[in-house]
Coordinates of C-alpha atoms and ligand atoms in Angstrom, one line a residue:
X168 CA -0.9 -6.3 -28.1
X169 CA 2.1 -5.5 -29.8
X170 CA 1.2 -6.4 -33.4
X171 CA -2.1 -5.0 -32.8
X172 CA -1.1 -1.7 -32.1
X173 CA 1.6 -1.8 -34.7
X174 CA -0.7 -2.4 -37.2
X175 CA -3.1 0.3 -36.0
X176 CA -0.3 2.9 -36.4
X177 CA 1.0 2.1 -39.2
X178 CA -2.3 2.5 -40.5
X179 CA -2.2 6.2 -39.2
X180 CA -1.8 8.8 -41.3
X181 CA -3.8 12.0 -39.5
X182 CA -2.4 15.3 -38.4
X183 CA -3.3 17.0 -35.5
X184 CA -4.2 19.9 -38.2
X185 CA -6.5 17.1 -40.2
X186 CA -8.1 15.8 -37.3
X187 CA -9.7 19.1 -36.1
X188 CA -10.0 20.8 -39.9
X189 CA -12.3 17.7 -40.3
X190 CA -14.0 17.2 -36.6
X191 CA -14.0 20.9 -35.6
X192 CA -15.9 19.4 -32.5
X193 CA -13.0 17.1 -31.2
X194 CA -11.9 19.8 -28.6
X195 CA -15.6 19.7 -26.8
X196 CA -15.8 15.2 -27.4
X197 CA -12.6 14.3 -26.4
X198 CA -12.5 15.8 -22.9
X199 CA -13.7 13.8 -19.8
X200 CA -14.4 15.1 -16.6
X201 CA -13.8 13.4 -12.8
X202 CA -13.3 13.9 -9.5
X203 CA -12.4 17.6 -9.6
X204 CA -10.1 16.8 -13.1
X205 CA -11.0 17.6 -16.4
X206 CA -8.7 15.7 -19.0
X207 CA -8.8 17.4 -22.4
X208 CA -6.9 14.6 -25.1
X209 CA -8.5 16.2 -28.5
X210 CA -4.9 16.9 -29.3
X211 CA -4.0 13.2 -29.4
X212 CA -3.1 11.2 -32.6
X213 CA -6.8 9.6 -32.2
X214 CA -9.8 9.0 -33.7
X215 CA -12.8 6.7 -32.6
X216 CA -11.5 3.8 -34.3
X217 CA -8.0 4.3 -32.4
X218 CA -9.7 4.8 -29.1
X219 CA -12.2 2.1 -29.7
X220 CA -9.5 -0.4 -30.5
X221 CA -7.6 0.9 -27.5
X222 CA -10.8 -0.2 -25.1
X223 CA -10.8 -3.8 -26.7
X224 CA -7.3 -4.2 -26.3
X225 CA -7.7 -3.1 -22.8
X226 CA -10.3 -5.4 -22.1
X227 CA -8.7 -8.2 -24.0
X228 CA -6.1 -7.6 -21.1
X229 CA -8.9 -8.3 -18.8
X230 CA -8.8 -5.3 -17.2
X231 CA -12.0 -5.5 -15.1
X232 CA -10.8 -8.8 -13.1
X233 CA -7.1 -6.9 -12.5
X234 CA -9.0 -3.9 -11.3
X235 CA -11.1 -6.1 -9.1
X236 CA -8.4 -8.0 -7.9
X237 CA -6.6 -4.6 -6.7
X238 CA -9.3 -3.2 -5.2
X239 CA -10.3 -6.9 -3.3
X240 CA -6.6 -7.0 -1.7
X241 CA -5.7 -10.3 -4.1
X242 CA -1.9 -10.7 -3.5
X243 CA -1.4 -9.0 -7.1
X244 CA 2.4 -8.2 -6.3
X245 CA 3.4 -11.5 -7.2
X246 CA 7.1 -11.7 -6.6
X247 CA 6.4 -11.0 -3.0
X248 CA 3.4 -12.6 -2.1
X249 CA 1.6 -9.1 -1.3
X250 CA -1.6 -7.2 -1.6
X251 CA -1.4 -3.7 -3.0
X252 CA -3.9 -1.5 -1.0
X253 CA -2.8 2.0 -0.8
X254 CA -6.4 3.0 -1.8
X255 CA -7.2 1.6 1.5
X256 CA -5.3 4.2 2.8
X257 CA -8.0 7.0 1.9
X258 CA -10.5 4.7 3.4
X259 CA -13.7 6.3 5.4
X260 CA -15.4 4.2 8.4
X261 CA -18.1 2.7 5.7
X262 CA -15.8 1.4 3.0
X263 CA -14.4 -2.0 3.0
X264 CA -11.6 -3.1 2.1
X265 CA -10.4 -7.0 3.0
X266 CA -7.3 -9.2 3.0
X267 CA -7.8 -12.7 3.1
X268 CA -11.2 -12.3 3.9
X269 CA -10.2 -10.0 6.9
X270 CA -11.3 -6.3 7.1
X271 CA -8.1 -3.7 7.2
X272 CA -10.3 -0.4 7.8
X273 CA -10.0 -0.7 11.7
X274 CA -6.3 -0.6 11.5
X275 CA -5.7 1.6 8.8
X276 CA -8.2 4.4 10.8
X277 CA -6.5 3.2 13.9
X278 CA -3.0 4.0 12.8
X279 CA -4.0 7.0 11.2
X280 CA -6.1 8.4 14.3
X281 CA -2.2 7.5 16.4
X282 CA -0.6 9.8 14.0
X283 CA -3.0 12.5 14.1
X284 CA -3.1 12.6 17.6
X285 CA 0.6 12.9 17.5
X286 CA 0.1 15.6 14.8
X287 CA -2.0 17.8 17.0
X288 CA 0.1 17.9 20.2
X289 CA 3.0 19.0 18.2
X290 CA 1.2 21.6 16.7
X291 CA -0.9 22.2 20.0
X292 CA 2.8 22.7 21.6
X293 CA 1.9 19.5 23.7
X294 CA 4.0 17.4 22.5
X295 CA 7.2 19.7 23.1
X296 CA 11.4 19.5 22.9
X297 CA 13.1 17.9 26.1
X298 CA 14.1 21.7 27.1
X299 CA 9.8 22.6 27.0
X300 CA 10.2 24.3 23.7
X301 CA 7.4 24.3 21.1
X302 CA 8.3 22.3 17.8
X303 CA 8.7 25.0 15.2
X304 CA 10.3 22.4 12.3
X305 CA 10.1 19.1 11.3
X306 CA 12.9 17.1 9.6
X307 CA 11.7 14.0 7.8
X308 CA 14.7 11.8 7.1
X309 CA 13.6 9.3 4.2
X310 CA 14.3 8.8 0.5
X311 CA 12.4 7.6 -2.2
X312 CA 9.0 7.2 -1.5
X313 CA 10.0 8.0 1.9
X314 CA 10.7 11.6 0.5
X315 CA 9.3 12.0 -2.6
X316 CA 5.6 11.9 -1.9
X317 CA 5.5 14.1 1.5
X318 CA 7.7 16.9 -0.7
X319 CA 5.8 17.2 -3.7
X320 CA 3.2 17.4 -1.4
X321 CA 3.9 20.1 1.2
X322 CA 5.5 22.3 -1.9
X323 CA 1.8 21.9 -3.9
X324 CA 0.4 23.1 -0.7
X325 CA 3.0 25.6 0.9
X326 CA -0.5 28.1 1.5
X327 CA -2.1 25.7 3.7
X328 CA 1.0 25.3 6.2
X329 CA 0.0 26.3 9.6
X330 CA 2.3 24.3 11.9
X331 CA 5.7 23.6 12.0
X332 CA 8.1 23.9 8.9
X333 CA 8.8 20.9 6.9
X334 CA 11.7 20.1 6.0
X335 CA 13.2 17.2 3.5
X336 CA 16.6 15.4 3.6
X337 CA 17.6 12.6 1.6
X338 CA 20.6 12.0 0.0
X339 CA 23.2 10.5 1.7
X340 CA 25.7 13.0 0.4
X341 CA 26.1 15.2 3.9
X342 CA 25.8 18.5 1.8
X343 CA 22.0 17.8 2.3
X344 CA 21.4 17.1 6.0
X345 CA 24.3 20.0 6.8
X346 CA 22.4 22.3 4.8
X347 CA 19.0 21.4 6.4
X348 CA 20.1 21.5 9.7
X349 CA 22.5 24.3 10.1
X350 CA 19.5 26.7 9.8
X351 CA 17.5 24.3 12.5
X352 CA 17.9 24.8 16.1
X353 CA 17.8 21.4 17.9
X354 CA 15.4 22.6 20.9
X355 CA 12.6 23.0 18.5
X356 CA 13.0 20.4 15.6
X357 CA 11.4 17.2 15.4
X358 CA 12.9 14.7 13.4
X359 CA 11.3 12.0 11.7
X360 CA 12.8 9.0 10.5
X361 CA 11.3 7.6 7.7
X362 CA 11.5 4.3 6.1
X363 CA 9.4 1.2 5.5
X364 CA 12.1 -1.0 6.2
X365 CA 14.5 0.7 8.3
X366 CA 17.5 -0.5 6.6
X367 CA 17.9 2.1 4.1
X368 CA 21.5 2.9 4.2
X369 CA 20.9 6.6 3.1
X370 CA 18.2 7.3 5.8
X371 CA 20.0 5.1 8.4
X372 CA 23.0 7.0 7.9
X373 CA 21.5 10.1 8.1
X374 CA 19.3 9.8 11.1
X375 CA 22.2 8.4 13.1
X376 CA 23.9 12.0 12.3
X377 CA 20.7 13.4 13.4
X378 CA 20.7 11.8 16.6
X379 CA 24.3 12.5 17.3
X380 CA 23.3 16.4 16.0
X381 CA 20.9 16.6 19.2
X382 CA 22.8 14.6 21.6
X383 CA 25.4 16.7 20.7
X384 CA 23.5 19.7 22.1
X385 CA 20.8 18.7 24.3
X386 CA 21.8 15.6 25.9
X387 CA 21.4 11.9 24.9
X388 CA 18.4 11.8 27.2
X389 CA 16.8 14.4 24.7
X390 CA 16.7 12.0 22.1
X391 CA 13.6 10.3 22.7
X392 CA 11.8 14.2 22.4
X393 CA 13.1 15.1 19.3
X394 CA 12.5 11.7 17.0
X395 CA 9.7 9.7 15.7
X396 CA 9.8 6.5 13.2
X397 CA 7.6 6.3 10.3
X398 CA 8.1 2.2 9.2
X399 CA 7.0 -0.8 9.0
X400 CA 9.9 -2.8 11.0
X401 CA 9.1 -2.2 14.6
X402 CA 12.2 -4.2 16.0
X403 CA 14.7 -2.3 14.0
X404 CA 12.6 0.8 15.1
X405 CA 13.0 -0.1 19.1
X406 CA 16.9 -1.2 18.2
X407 CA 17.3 2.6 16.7
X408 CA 16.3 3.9 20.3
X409 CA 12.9 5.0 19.4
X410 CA 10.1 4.1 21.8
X411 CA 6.8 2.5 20.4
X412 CA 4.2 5.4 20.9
X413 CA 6.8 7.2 18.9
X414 CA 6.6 4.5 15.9
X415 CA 3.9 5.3 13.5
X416 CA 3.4 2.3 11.2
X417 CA 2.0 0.5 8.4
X418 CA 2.3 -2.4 6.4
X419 CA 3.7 -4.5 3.6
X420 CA 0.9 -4.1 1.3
X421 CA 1.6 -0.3 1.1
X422 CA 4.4 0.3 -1.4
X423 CA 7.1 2.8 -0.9
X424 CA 5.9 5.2 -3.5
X425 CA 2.5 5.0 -2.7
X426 CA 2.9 5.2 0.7
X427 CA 2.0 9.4 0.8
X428 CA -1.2 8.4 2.1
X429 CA 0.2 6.3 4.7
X430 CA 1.6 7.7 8.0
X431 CA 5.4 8.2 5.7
X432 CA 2.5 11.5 5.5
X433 CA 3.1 12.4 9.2
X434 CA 5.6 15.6 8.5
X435 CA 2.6 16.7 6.5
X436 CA -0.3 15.9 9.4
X437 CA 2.5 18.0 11.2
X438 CA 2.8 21.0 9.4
X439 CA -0.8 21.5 7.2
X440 CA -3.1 19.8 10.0
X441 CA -5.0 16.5 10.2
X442 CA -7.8 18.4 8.2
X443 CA -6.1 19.2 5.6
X444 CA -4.9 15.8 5.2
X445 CA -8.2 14.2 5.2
X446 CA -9.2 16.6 2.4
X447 CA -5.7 15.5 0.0
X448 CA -7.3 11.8 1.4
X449 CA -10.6 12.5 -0.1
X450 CA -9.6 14.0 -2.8
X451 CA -7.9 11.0 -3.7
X452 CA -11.1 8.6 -2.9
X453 CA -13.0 10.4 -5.0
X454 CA -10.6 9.7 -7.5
X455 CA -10.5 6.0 -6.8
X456 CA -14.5 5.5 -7.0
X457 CA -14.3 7.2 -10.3
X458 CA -11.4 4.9 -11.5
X459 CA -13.8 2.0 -10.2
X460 CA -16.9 3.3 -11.8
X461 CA -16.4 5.5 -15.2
X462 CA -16.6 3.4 -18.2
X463 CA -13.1 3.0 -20.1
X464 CA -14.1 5.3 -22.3
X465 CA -14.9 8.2 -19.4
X466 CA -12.3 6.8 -17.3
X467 CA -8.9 9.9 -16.7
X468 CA -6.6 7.1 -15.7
X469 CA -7.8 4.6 -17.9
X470 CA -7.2 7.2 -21.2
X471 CA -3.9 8.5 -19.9
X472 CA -2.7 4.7 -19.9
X473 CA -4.2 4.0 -23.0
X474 CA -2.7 7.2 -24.6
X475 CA 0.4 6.3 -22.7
X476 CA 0.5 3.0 -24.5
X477 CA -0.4 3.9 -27.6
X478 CA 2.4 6.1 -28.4
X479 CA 5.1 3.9 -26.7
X480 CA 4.2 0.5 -28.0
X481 CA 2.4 2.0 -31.3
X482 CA 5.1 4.6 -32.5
X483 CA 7.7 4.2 -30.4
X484 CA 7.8 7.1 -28.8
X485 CA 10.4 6.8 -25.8
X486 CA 9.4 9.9 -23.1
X487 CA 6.8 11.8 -21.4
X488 CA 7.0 14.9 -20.5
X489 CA 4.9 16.4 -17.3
X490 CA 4.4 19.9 -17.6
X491 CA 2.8 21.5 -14.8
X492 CA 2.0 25.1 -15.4
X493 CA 1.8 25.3 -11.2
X494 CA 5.3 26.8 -9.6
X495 CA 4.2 24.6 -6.7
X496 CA 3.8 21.7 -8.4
X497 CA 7.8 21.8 -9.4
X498 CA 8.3 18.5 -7.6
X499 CA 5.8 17.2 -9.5
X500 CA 7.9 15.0 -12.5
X501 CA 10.3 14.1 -10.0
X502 CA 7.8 12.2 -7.6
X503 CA 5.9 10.6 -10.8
X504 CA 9.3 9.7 -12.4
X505 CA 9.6 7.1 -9.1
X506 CA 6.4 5.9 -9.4
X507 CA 6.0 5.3 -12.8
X508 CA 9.8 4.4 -13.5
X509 CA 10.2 2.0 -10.6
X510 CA 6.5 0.5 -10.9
X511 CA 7.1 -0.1 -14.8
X512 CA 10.3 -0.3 -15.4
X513 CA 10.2 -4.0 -16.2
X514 CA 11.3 -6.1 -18.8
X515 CA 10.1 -9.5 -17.8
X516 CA 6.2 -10.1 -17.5
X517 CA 4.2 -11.4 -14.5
X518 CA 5.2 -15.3 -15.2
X519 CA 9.3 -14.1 -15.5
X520 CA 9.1 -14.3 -19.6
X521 CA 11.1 -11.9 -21.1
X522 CA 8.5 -9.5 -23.5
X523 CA 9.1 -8.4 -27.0
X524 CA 7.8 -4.6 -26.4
X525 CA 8.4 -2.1 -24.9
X526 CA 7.0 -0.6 -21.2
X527 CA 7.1 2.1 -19.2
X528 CA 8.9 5.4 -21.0
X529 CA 11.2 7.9 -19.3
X530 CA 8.7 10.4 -17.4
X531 CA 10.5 13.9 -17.0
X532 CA 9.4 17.5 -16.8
X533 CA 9.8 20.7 -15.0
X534 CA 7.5 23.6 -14.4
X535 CA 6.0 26.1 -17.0
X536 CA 6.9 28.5 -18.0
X537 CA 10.7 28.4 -16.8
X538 CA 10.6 25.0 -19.2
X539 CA 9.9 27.1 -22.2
X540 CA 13.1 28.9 -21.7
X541 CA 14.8 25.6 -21.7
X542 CA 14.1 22.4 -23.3
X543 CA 10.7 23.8 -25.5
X544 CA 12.9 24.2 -28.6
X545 CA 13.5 20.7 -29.0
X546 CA 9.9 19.8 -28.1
X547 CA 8.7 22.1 -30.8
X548 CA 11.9 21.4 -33.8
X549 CA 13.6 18.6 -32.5
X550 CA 13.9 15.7 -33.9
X551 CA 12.1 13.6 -30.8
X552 CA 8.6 13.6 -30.5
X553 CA 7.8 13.5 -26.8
X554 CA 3.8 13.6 -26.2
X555 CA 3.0 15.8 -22.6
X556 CA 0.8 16.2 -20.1
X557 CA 0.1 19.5 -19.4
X558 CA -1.3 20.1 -16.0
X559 CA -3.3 23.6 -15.0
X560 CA -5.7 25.3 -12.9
X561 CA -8.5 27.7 -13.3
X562 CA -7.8 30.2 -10.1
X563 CA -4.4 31.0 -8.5
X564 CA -4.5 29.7 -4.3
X565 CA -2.8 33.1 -2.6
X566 CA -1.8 35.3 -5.5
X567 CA -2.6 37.5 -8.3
X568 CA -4.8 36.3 -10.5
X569 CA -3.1 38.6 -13.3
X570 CA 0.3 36.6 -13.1
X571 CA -1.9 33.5 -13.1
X572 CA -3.9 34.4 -16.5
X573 CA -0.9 35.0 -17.6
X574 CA 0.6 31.7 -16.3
X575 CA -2.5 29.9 -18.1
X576 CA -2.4 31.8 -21.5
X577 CA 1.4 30.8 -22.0
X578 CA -0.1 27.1 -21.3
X579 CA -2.9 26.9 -24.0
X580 CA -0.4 28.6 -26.4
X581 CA 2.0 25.9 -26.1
X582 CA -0.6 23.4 -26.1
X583 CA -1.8 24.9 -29.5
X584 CA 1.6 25.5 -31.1
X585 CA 2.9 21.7 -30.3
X586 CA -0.2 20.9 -32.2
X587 CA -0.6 22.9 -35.4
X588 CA 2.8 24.4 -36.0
X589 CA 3.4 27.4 -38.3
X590 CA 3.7 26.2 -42.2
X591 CA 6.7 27.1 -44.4
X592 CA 4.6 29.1 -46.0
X593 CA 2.9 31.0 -43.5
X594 CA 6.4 31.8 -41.9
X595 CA 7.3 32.6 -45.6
X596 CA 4.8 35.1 -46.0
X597 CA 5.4 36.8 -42.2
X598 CA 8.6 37.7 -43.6
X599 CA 7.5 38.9 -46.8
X600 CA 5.4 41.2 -44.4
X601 CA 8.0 42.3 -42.8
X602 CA 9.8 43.4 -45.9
X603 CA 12.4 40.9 -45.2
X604 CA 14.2 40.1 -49.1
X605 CA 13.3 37.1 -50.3
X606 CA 16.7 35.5 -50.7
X607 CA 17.0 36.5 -46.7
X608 CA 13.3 34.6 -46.3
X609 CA 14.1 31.4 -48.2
X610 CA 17.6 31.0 -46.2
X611 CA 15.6 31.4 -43.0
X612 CA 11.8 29.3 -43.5
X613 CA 13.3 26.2 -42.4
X614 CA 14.9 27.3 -39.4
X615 CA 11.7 28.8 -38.6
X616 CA 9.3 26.7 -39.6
X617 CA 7.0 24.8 -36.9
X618 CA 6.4 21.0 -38.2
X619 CA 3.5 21.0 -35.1
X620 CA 1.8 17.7 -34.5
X621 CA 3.1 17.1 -31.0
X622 CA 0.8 15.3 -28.9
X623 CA -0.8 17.0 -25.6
X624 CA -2.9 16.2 -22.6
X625 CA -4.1 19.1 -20.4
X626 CA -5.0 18.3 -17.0
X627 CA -7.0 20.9 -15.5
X628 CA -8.4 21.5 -12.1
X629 CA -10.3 24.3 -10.4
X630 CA -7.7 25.0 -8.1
X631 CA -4.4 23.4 -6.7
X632 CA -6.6 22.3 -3.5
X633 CA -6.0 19.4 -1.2
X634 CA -8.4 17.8 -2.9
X635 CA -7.3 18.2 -6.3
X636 CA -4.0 17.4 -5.2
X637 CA -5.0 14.1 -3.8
X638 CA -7.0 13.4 -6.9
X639 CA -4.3 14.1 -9.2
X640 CA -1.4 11.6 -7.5
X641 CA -4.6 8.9 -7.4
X642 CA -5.2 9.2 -11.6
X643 CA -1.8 8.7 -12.2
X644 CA -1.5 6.0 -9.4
X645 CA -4.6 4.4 -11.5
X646 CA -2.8 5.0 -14.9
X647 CA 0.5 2.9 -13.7
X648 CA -1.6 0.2 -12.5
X649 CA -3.8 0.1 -16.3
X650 CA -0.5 0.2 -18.3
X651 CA 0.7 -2.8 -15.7
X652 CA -2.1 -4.6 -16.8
X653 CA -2.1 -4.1 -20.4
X654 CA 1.8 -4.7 -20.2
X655 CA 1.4 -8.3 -18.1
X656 CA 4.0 -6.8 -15.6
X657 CA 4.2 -6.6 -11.6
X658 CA 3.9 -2.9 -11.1
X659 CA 4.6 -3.4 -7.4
X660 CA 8.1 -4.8 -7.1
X661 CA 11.5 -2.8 -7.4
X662 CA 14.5 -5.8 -8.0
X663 CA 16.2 -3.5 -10.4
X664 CA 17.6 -1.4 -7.2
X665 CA 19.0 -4.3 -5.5
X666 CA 22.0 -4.6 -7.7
X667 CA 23.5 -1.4 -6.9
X668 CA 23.0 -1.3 -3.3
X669 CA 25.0 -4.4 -2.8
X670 CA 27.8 -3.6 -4.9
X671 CA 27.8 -0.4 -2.8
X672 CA 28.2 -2.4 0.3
X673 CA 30.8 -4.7 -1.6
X674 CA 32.6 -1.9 -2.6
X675 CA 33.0 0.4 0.5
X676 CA 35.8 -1.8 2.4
X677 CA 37.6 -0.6 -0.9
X678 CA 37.2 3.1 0.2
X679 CA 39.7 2.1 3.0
X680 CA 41.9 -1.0 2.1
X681 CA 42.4 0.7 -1.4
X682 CA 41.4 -2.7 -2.8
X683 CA 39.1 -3.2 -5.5
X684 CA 40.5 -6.1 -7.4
X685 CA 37.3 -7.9 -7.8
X686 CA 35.9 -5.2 -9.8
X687 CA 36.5 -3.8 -13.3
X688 CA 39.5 -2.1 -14.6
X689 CA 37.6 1.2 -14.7
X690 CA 36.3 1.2 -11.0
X691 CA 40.0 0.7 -9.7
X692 CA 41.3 3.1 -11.7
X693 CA 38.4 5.3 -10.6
X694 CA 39.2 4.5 -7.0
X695 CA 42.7 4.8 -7.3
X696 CA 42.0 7.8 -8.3
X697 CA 39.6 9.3 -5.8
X698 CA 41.6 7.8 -2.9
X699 CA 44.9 9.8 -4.4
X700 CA 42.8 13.1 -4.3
X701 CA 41.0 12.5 -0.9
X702 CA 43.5 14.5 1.1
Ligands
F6P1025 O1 15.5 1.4 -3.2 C1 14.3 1.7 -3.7 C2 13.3 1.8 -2.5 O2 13.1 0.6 -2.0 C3 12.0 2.5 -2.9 O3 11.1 1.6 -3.5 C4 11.6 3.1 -1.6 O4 10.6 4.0 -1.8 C5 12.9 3.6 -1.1 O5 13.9 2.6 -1.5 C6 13.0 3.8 0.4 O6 12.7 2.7 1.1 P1 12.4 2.7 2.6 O7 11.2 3.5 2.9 O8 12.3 1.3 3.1 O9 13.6 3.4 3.3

């Protein structure tokens, strides 16, 4: 793969500019269109022999058999012996999906229908505080994809909350539950601990300060009103004091960061509604039966992985940017930097050989147009070349669509400047039109010339729906898993946080006996440090 695609791009020698000045129909062929997306990547350093060498490689990979094996529960996490089903989660009564021969749709309905049923008392005021209250807010207590996921997710669709307000806390720094929480009154919050394993010391932590928050004012006995456990560890859950019709699970073939789908969704059954949730579910099935279906070269995940690839493991190119031009959507980066950074951020393939290129690159972004104001300079002069996704929608959900036309022309222009630049001449000439002096206009064309050529996907839907929402998370679910492939890594592991964690643990007996003589010179002096400031 490797010396394929390095001879492909050294072989490339197209702009942007060229590309459409001799294929002025590129911006009508190179758009595909799926599940509620439309992916437009004419402004892509490709032509038909690029792409079609892309599809071989891809199948060279074999693809089809990978994507079979995911979608057939095969234990394809191979480090821990596990099936990776979260599109199971969006499962219907008629779909089947099967591990080790057995059918998984009953429970999965089954544990879903348990949540929902939860979900609707609370919002129905049946389900109340221990004083009789109606829930009015819901803390959910998790981090990572604990967090992440219901987040994003209840910020993309802020309209469509009806019920109780969400809320999100989960850094173990106790700025972040304080601040929560000291706006919350205890008779009418919920609190939701979530965690697939129950053992993570930042949520465990937290939710024992939860508990001790409500105790505090309502009574121990109170305590079994106010909490619920989203997890897969049932005897840590009963230990924690939280009875089993308050435990909403599911299971080990779901991983943390795609686990939205999964009841770690509950705050978001809470506060939008069991029927919106189904709609961000379908939305996401449709997306999945297109992934299954669309030839490679229709296929929106498939040619954001390929285009993904291409550019890392052809040219090098080290980041991605995620633009969304959706305020609500300002989450958005941050929950695809954990799952595309922690599914493939791996430097040793499936068999445990180290690998001679490179994988998954940094994924970061903010929102547009505040981005412009920020970082855009570099992405249009710098020296970096960071390709993007832009990500868009047609209509505005609940406001003006004047601001919103607005919103979208700033996007295409970006789009279109990245691309073809401003030549030192043209900027030359601007200035001669401007009756600048020509000693002023030959000091200043560099500084103001646009090299353009800067790589772009746009993402477009007709609306930030549920359903377009659901289908977006599932394409670049589906891209993770494609670059996976074609980079012969396990997607679905996470070793590379284990380190940390226990040197944490190691190192917090320090924080008290002052001792840190096993560790480096730096981290005592660092210690000895913090400990001479603490008081
Ligand atoms: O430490 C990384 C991680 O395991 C993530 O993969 C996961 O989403 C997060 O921690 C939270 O884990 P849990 O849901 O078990 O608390």
């Amino acid at each position: 793969m490797k010396d394929q695609l390095s001879i492909l791009s050294s072989q490339w020698n197209q702009s942007l500019t060229t590309l459409f000045k001799n294929d002025p129909g590129r911006g009508v062929r190179y758009v595909v269109e799926g599940a509620g997306l439309r992916l437009d990547y004419s402004k892509h350093w490709v032509d038909q022999s690029v792409l079609d060498a892309l599809i071989t490689m891809l199948a060279e990979c074999d693809f089809d058999s990978m994507r079979q094996q995911l979608f057939e529960g095969e234990k394809i996490n191979c480090t821990e012996g596990r099936a990776v089903l979260h599109p199971a989660l969006r499962a219907k009564s008629s779909d089947e999906f099967l591990i080790d021969g057995v059918s998984i749709v009953a429970d999965v309905l089954s544990a879903r229908g348990h949540a929902y049923a939860f979900a609707e008392d609370v919002r129905n005021g049946v389900a109340t505080g221990a004083t009789g209250k109606p829930i009015t807010d819901v803390v959910n207590i998790g981090i990572g994809g604990s967090d992440l996921g219901p987040l994003m997710v209840s910020e993309a669709l802020k309209p469509y909350i009806d019920g109780p307000k969400p809320h999100y806390v989960s850094n173990v720094d106790g700025a972040h539950l304080h601040d929560v929480l000291t706006d919350l009154d205890p008779e009418t919050t919920l609190v939701l601990i979530a965690s697939k394993t129950f053992t993570t010391q930042e949520t465990m932590h937290n939710a024992k300060k939860a508990q001790r928050w409500i105790a505090d004012s309502l009574g121990q006995q109170a305590v079994a009103h106010h909490f619920a456990a989203l997890s897969t560890n049932s005897d840590a859950v009963k230990a924690f004091g939280i009875s089993e019709d308050r435990m909403f699970g599911f299971w080990d073939w779901v991983g943390g960061r795609y686990s939205v789908w999964s009841n770690i969704g509950l705050s978001l059954m809470i506060s939008l509604g069991p029927d919106v949730f189904d709609r961000l579910l379908s939305g996401a099935r449709e997306m999945d039966q297109h992934f299954r279906d669309a030839s490679p070269a229709r296929n929106i995940p498939v040619l954001m992985a390929l285009l993904g690839v291409w550019y890392r493991n052809g040219f090098g190119l080290e980041t991605l940017a995620v633009l969304p031009y959706e305020q609500r959507l300002h989450r958005f980066s941050a929950y695809l930097q954990q799952m595309e950074m922690e599914s493939n951020g791996k430097r040793v393939d499936r068999e445990g050989q180290s690998i001679d290129y490179e994988t998954c690159p940094v994924i970061w972004g903010e929102p547009g147009t505040n981005g412009q104001h920020a970082f855009f300079q570099l992405l249009h002069q710098g020296t970096l070349i960071c390709p993007i996704d832009f990500i868009m929608s047609a209509r505005p959900v609940n406001t003006d669509s004047e601001s919103h036309m607005l919103l979208n022309a700033n996007c295409l222009a970006q789009s279109e400047s990245l691309a073809f630049g401003k030549s030192s001449d043209q900027v030359y000439q601007d200035m001669m039109d401007q009756n600048v002096s020509e000693a002023e206009a030959k000091r200043l064309v560099p500084h103001r010339t646009f090299p353009g050529n800067r790589p772009s996907s746009t993402i477009m839907m007709q609306q930030l729906t549920p359903e377009s929402l659901g289908s977006l998370i599932a394409a670049y679910e589906h891209k993770v898993f494609t670059q996976g492939v074609i980079w012969n890594i396990n997607s679905y592991d996470q070793w590379g946080v284990e380190l940390g964690k226990a040197q944490c643990n190691a190192l917090r007996p320090s924080f008290i006996s002052g001792d840190a003589s096993t560790f480096s010179s730096s981290t005592q002096e660092m210690l000895r440090w913090l400990l001479q400031n603490t008081h």
